Structures are given as C-alpha cells and as structure tokens.
PDB file of C-alpha atoms in Angstrom:
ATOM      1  CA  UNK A   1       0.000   0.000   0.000  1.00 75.00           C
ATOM      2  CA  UNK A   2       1.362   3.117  -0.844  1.00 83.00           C
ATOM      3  CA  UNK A   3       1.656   6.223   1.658  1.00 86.00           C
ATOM      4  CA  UNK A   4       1.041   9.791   0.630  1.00 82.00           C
ATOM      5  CA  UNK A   5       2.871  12.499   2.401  1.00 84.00           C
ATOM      6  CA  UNK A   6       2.654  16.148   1.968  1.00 83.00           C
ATOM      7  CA  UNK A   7       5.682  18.373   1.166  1.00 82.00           C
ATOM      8  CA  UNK A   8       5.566  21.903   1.438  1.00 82.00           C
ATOM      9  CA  UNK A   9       7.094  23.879  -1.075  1.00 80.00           C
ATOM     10  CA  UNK A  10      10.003  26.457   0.327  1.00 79.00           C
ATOM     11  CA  UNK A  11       9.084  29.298  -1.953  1.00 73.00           C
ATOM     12  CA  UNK A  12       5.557  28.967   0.045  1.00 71.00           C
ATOM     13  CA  UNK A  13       6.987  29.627   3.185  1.00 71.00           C
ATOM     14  CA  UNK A  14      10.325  32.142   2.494  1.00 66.00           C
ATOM     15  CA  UNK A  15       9.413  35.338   3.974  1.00 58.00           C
ATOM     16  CA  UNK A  16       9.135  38.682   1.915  1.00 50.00           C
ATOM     17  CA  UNK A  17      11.766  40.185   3.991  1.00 50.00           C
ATOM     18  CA  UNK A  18      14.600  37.979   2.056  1.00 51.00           C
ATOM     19  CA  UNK A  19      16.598  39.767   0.071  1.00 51.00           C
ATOM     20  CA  UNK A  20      16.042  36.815  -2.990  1.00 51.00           C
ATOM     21  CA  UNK A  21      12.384  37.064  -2.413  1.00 50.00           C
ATOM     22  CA  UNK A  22      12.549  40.719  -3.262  1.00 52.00           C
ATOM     23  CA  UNK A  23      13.995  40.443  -6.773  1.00 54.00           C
ATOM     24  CA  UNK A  24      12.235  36.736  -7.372  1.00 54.00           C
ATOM     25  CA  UNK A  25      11.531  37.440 -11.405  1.00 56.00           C
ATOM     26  CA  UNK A  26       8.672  34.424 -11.062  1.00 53.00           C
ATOM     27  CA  UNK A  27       6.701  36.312  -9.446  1.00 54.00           C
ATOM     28  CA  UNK A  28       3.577  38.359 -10.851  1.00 53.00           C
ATOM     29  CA  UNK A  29       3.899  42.287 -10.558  1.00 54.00           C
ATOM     30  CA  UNK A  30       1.156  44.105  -8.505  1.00 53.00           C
ATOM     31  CA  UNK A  31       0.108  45.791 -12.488  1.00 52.00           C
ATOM     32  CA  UNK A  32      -1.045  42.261 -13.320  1.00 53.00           C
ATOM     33  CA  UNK A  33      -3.305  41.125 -10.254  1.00 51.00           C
ATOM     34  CA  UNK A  34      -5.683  43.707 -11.004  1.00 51.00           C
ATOM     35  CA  UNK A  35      -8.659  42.242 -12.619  1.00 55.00           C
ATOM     36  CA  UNK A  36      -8.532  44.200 -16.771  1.00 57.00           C
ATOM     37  CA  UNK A  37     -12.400  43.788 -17.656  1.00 58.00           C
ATOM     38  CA  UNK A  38     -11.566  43.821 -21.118  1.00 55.00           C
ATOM     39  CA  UNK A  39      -9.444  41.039 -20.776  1.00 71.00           C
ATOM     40  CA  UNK A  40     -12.759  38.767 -19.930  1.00 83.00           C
ATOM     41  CA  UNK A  41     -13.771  40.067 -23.437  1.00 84.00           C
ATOM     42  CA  UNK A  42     -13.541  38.185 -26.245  1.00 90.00           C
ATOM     43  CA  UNK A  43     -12.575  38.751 -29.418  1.00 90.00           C
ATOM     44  CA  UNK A  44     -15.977  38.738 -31.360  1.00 90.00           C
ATOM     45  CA  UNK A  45     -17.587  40.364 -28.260  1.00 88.00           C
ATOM     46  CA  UNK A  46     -14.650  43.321 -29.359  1.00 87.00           C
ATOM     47  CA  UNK A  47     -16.349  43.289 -32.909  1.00 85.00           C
ATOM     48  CA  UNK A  48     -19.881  43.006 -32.344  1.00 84.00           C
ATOM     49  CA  UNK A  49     -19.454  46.399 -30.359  1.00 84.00           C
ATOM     50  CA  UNK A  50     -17.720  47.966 -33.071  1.00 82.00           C
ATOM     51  CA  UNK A  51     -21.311  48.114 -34.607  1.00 80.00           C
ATOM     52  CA  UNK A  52     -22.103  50.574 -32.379  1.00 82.00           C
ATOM     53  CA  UNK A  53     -19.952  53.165 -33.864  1.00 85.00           C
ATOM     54  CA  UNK A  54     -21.099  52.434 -37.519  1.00 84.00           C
ATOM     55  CA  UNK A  55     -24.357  54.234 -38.125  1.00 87.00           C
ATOM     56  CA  UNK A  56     -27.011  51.973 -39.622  1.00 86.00           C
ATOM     57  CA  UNK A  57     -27.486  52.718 -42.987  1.00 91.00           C
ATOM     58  CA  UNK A  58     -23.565  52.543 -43.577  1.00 90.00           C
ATOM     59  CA  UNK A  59     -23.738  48.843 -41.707  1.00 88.00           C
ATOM     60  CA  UNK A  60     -26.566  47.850 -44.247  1.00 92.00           C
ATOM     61  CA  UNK A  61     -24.770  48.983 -47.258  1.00 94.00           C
ATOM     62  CA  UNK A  62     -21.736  47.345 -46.090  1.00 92.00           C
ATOM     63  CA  UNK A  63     -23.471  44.128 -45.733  1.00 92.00           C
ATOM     64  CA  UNK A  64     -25.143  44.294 -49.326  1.00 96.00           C
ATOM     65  CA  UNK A  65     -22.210  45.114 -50.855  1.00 96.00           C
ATOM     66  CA  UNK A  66     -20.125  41.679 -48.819  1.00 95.00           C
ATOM     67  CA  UNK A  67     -23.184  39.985 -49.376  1.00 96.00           C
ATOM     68  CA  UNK A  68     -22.972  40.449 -53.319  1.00 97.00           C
ATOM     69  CA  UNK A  69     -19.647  40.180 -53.464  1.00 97.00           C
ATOM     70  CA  UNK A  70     -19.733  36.488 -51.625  1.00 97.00           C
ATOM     71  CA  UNK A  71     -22.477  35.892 -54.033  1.00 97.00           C
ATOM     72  CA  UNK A  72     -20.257  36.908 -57.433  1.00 97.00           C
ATOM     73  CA  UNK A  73     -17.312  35.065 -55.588  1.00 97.00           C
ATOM     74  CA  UNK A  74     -19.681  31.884 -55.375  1.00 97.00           C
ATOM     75  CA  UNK A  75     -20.286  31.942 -59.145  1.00 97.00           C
ATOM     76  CA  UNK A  76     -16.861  32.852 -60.582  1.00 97.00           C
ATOM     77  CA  UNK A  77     -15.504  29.947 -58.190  1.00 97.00           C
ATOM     78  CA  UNK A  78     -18.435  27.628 -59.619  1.00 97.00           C
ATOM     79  CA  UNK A  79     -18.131  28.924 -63.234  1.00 97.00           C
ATOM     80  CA  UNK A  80     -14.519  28.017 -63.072  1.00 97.00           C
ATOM     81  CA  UNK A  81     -15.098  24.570 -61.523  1.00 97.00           C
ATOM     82  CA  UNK A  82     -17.028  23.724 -64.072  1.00 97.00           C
ATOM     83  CA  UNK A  83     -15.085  25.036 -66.959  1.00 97.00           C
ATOM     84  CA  UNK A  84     -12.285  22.917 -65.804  1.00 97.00           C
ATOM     85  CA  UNK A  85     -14.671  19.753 -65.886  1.00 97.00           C
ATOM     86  CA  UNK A  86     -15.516  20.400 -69.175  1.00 96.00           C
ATOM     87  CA  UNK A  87     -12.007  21.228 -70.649  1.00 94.00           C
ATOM     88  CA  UNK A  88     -10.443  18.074 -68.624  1.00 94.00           C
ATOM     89  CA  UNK A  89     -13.208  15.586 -69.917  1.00 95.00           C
ATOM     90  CA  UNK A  90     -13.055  17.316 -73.433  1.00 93.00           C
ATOM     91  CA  UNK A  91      -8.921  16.670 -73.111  1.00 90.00           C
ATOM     92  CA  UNK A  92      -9.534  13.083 -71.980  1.00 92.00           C
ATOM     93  CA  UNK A  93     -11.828  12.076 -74.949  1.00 94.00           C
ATOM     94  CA  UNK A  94     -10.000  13.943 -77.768  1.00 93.00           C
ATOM     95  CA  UNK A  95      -6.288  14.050 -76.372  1.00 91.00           C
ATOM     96  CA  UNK A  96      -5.748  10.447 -75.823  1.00 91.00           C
ATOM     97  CA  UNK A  97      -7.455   9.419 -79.018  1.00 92.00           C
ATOM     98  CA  UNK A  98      -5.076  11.838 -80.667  1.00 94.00           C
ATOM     99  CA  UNK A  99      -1.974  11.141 -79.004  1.00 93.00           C
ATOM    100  CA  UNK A 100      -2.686   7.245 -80.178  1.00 95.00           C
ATOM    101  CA  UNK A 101      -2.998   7.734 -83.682  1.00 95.00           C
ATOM    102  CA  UNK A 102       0.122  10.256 -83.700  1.00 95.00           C
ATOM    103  CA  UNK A 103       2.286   7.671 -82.248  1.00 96.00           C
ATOM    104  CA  UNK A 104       1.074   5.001 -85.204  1.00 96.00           C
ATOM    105  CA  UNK A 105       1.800   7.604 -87.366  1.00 96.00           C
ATOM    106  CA  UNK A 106       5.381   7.951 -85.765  1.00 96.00           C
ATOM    107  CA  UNK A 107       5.376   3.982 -85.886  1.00 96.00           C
ATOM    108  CA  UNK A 108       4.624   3.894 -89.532  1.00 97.00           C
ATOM    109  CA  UNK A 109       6.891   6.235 -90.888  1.00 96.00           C
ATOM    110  CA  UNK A 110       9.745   4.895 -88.590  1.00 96.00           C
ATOM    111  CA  UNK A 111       9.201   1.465 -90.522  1.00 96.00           C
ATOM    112  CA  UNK A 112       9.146   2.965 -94.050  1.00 96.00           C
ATOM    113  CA  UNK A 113      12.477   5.483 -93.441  1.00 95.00           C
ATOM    114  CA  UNK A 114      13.419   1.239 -92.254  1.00 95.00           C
ATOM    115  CA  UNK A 115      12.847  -0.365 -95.634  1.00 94.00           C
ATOM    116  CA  UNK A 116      14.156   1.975 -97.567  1.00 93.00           C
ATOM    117  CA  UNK A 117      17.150   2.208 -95.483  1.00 92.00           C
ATOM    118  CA  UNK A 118      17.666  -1.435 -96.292  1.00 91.00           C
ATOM    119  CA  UNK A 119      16.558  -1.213-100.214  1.00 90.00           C
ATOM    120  CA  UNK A 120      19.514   1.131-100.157  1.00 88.00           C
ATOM    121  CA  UNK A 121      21.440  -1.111 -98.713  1.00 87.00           C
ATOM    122  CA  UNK A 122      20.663  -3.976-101.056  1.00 86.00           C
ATOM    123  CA  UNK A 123      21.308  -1.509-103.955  1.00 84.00           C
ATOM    124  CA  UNK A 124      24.986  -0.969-102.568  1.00 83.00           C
ATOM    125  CA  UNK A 125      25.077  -4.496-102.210  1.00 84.00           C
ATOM    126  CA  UNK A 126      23.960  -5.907-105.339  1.00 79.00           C
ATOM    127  CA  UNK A 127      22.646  -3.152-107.786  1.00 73.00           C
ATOM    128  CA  UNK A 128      20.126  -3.520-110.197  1.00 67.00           C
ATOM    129  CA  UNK A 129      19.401  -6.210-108.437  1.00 60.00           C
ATOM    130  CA  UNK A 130      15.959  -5.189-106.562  1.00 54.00           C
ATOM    131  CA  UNK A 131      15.137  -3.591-110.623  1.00 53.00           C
ATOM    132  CA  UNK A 132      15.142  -7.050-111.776  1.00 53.00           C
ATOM    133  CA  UNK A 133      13.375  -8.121-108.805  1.00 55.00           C
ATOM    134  CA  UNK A 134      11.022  -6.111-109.172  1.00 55.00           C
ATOM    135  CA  UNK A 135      10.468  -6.662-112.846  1.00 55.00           C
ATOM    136  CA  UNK A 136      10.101 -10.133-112.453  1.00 57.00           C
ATOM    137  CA  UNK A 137       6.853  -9.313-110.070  1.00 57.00           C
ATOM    138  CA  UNK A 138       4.705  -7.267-112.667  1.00 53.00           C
ATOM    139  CA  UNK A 139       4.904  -9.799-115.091  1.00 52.00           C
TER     140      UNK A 139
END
C-alpha cells in the first residue's frame, strides 16, 4: 500500500523580507493582479461592439455590398469549376485518341524510313538487283 505524504514547497513559506524574495523574477507584478475587464472580453464580443460606432445605414450597405460580393465570388468559383470539368473531360476524350494515332503515325513512318534504309542497302550491295526483282513481279 502506498503512503502519501505532503511536502511543502520552500518558496511557500520564504518570507518577503529575504533579500532573494525581493527580486524573485517568477513572481507576478502588482500591475497584473488587477482584474482588466476587457481582458474577460472576447474577441468577437470586441467586434460586435464595433457596430455601435457604424451608423445603420452605412452597416446595411456594407453588408449588401459583402453579401454580393460572396455571391459573385460563389459563381466565378463555380463557373470556373465547371469550366475545368468540361475542358479536362473534353482533353480526356480527344487528347488520348489523338496522341494514339500520332504515335502510329510515328510507328509507320519509322518502318518505311526502315525499308528503304535497307533497299539502299541492297542496292549498294547488289545493284540492279531489286530492278530485276522487281520486274520479275509485274509480269
């Protein structure tokens, strides 16, 4: 079983006669112990009575024209959502289609510049012979 004791702290029961007690930094100043109201306050309690100094008309215009101006944001934000839908899908199903039938092309011509690289060849090789070969075919 365990035993609780209590030990009192020294700073607790030092005097305020002590010299170190007298320039102890820990300790609060006198300044700070008073009770600030405003510090109760909170920070939209601070703004809500910053109404009181705008006259009403000038606190209704100012919350037609944020009120428009979320609305506008609203739109451009959803106008430009959807644009990029639109743009992206319209890149998926005509890019990719595209970007196939280039690379065939690339494939294709890749295997022609090929052959002829190796008619050329035969030519250096044997000439007049792929003539004759070729002769002998339309017949």
């Amino acid at each position: 079983m365990v035993k609780l004791e209590e030990v009192e702290d020294e700073a607790f029961t030092s005097t305020q006669g002590d010299e170190e007690g007298d320039w102890d930094t820990d300790s609060e100043s006198e300044a700070s112990d008073a009770s600030d109201p405003a510090d109760d306050e909170t920070l939209f309690e601070r703004i809500s009575a910053l109404k009181d100094v705008i006259p009403p008309n000038s606190r209704r215009s100012i919350s037609a024209s944020l009120s428009k101006t979320t609305e506008w944001g609203w739109w451009g934000v959803q106008g430009v959502a959807k644009i990029g839908w639109i743009v992206s899908a319209s890149m998926i199903m005509l890019g990719i289609p595209y970007a196939i039938a280039m690379s065939e092309d690339q494939q294709i011509a890749m295997q022609e510049k090929e052959m002829q690289m190796q008619q050329s060849a035969n030519e250096v090789i044997a000439p007049g012979a792929t003539s004759q070969q070729s002769g002998q075919q339309s017949r």
